[in-house]
Tab-separated table of C-alpha atoms in Angstrom:
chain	number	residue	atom	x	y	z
A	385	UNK	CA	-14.228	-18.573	-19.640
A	386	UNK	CA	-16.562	-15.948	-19.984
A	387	UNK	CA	-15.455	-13.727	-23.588
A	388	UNK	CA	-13.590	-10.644	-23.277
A	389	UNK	CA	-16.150	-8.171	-21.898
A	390	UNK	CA	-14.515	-4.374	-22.804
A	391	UNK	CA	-15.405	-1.359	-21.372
A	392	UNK	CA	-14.643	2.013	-22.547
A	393	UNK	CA	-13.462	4.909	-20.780
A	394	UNK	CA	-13.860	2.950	-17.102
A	395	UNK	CA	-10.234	2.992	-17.131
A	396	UNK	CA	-9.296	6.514	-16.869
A	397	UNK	CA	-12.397	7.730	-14.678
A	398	UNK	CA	-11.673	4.825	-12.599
A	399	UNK	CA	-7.598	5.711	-12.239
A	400	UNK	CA	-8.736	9.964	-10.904
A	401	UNK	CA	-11.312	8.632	-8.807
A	402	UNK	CA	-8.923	6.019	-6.971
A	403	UNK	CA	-6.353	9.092	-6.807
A	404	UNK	CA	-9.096	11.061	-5.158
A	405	UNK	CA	-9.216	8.174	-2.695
A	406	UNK	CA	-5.658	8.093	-2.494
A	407	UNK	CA	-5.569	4.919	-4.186
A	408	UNK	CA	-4.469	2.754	-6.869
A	409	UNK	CA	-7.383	1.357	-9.536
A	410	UNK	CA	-5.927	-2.193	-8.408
A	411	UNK	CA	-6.959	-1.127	-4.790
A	412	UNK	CA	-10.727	-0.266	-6.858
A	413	UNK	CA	-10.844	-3.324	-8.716
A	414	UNK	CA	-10.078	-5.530	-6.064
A	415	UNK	CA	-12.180	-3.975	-3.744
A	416	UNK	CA	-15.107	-4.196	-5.773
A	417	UNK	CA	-14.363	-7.759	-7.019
A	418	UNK	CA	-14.520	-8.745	-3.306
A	419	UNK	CA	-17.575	-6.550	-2.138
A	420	UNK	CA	-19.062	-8.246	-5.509
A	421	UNK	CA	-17.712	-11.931	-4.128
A	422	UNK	CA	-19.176	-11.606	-0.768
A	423	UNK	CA	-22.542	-10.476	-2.232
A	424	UNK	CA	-22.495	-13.882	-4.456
A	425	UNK	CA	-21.541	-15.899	-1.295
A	426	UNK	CA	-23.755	-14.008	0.984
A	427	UNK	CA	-20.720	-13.612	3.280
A	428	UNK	CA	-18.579	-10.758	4.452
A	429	UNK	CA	-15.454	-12.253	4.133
A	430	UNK	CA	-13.939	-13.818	1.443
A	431	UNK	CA	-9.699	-14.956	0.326
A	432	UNK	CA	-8.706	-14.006	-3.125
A	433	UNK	CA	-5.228	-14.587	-4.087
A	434	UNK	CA	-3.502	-12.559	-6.325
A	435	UNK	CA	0.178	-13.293	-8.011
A	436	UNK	CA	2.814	-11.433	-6.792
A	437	UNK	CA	6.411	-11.656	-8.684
A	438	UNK	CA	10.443	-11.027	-7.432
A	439	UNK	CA	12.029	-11.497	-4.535
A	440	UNK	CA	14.926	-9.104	-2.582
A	441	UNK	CA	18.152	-8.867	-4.140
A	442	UNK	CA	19.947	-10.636	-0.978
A	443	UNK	CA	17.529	-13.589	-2.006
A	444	UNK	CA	17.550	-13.675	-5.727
A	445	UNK	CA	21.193	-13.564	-6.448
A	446	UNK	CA	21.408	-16.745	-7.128
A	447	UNK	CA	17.934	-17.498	-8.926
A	448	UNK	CA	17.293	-17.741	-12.699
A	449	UNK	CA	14.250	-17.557	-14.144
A	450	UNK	CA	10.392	-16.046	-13.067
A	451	UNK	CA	9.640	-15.553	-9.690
A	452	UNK	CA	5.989	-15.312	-9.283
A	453	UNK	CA	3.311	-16.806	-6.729
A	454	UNK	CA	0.082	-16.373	-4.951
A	455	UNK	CA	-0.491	-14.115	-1.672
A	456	UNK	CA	-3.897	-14.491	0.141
A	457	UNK	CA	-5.555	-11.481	0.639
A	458	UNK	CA	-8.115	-11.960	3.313
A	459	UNK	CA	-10.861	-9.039	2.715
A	460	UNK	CA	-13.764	-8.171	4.882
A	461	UNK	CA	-16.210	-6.286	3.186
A	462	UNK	CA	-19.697	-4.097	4.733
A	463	UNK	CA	-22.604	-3.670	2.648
A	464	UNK	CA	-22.984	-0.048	4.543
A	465	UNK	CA	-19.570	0.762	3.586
A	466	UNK	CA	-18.832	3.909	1.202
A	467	UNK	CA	-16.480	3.473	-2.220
A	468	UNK	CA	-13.790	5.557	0.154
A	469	UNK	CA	-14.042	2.797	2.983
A	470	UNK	CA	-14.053	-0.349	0.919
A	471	UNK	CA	-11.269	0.899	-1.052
A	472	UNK	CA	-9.054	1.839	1.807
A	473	UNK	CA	-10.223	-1.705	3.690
A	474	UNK	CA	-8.671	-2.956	0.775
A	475	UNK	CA	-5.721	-0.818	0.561
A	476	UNK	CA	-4.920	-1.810	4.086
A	477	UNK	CA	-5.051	-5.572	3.495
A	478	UNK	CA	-2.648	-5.517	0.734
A	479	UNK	CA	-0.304	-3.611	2.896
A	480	UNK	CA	-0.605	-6.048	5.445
A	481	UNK	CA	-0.195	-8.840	2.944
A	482	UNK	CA	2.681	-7.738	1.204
A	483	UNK	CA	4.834	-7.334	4.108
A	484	UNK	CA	4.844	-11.295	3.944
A	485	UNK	CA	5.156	-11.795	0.219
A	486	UNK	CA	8.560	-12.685	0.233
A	487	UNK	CA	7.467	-16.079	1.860
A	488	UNK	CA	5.994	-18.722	-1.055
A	489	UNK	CA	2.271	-19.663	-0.408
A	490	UNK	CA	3.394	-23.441	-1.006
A	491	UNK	CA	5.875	-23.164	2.633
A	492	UNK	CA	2.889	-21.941	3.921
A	493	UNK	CA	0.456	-24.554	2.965
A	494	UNK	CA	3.371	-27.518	4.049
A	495	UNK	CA	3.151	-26.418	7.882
A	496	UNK	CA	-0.794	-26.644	7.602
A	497	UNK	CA	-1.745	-30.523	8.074
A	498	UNK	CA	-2.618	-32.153	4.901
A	499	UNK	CA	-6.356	-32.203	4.970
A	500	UNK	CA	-6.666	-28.448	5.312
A	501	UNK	CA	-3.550	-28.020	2.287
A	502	UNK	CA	-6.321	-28.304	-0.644
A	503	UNK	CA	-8.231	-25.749	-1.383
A	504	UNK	CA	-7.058	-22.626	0.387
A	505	UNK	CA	-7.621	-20.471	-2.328
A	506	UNK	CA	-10.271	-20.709	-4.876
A	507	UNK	CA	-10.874	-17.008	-6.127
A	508	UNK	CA	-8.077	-15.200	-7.508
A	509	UNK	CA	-7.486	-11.570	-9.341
A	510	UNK	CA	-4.856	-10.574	-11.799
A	511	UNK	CA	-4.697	-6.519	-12.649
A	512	UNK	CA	-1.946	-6.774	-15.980
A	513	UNK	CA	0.115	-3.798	-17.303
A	514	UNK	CA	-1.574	-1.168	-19.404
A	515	UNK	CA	-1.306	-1.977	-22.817
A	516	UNK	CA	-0.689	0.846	-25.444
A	517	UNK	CA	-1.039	-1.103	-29.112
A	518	UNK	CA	0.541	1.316	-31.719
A	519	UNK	CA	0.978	-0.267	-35.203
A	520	UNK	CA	0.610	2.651	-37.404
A	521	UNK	CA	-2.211	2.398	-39.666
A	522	UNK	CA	-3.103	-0.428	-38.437
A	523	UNK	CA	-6.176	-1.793	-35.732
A	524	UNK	CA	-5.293	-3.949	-32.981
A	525	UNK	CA	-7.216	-5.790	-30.430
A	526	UNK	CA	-6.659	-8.501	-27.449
A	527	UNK	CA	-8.343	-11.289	-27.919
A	528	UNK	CA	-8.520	-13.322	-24.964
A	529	UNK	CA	-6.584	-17.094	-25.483
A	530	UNK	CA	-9.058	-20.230	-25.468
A	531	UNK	CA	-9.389	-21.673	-21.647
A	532	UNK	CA	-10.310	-24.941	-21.604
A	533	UNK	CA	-10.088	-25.625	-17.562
A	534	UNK	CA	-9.850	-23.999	-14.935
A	535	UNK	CA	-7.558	-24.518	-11.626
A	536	UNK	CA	-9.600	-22.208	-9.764
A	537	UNK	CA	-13.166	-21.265	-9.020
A	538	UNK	CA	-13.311	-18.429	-10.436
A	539	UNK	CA	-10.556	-15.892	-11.461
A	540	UNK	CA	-10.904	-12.530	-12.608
A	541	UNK	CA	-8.029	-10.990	-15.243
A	542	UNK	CA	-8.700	-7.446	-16.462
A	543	UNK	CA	-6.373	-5.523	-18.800
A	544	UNK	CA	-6.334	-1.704	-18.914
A	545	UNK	CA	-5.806	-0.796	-22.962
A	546	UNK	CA	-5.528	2.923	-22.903
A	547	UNK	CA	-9.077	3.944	-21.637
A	548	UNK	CA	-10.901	0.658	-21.586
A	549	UNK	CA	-10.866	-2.198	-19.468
A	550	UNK	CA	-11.245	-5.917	-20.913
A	551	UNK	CA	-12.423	-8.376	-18.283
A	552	UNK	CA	-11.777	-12.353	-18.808
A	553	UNK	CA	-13.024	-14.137	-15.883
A	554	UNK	CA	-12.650	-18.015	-15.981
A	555	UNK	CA	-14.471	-20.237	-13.835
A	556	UNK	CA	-14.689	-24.015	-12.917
A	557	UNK	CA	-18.122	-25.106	-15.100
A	558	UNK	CA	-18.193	-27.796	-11.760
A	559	UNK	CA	-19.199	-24.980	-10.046
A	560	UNK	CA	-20.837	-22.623	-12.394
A	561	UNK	CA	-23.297	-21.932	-15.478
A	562	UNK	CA	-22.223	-19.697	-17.953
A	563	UNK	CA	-25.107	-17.634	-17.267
A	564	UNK	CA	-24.509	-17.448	-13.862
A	565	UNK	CA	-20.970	-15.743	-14.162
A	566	UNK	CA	-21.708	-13.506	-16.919
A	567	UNK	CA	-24.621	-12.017	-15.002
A	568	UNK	CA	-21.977	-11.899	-12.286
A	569	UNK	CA	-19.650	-9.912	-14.590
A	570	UNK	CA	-22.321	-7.572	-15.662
A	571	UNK	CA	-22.896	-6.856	-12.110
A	572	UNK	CA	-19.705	-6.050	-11.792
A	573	UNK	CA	-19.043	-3.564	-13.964
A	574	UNK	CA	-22.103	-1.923	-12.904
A	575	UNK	CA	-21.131	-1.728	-9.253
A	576	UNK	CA	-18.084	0.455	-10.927
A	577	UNK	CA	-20.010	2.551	-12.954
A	578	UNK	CA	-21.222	3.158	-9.654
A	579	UNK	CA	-18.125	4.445	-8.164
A	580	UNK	CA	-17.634	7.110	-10.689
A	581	UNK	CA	-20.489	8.933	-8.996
A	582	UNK	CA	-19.998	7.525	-5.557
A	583	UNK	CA	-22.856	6.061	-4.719
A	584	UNK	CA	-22.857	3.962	-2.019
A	585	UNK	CA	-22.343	0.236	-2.257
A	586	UNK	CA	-25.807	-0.810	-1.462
A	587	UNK	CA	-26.723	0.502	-4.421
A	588	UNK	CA	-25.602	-2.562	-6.408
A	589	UNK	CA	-25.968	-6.535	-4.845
A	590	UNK	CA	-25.874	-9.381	-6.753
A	591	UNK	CA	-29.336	-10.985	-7.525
């Protein structure tokens, strides 16, 4: 796992200049996670799965306990795309995704024949709640809990905290140097600095 990397005031530019795109900053983030993906890969396209939780009331009424599991989002991305495009690429595939997330990923995967069941998703994203820590007199922080493996290939976790952004991203070491994915973080971030002034998404590629 790559250590928390925080990031003030991102979070609050980043939340008015998705509204100016008619957007959500989880429709930003994931957008740029995936342009940033495909740029790694040196691919257009690229599956990310992201955790999705509850189910209708007609089907929960007689379920106890958390509902959660993954939804592949399947993303194309252009490197002559503008911030307002990508993000409302984006925007569009989650629409089209959630309209099936009442299904479990697992059903899925057990009509697929059982060579092509492993390894159907190996990025993932995770936006959490915004966090306001209040303890009166007293300083808070996250610190992010130990990972020692990884089920994916790489997964991405950030955390809004009032007007920062904390970004874990864990990684199979199979797959990865450390090096490698914190220049890929770093990257990152830049690329949405970026979008605060708009610039266009060439301006940033992974090298």
């Amino acid at each position: 796992m790559i250590p928390d990397f925080s990031q003030q005031l991102l979070a609050l530019a980043l939340k008015q200049r998705s509204m100016a795109w008619n957007a959500t900053l989880f429709h930003t983030l994931l957008g740029a996670y995936a342009h940033q993906m495909t740029q790694f890969c040196q691919q257009n396209t690229i599956t990310i799965g992201i955790s999705v939780s509850g189910r209708p009331t007609h089907l929960a009424e007689h379920l106890v306990g958390y509902c959660s599991h993954f939804i592949p989002i399947y993303l194309k991305t252009d490197e002559n795309s503008t911030w307002n495009q990508q993000v409302q690429r984006t925007k569009a595939a989650l629409s089209q995704a959630f309209k099936h997330q009442n299904v479990p990923f697992a059903r899925i995967l057990g009509q697929l024949p059982q060579e092509k069941q492993q390894n159907q998703i190996q990025v993932t994203f995770n936006l959490d709640m915004t966090m306001a820590i209040d303890l009166v007199d007293l300083q808070a922080q996250i610190i992010p809990q130990p990972v020692t493996s990884a089920r994916y290939a790489m997964g991405l976790n950030v955390i809004p905290e009032l007007d920062r952004l904390h970004f874990d991203l864990d990684y199979n070491t199979d797959y990865f140097k450390a090096e490698t994915m914190q220049e890929f973080l770093v990257n990152l971030i830049e690329l949405l600095q970026g979008a605060l002034t708009d610039s266009g998404l060439t301006d940033n590629h992974y090298i």
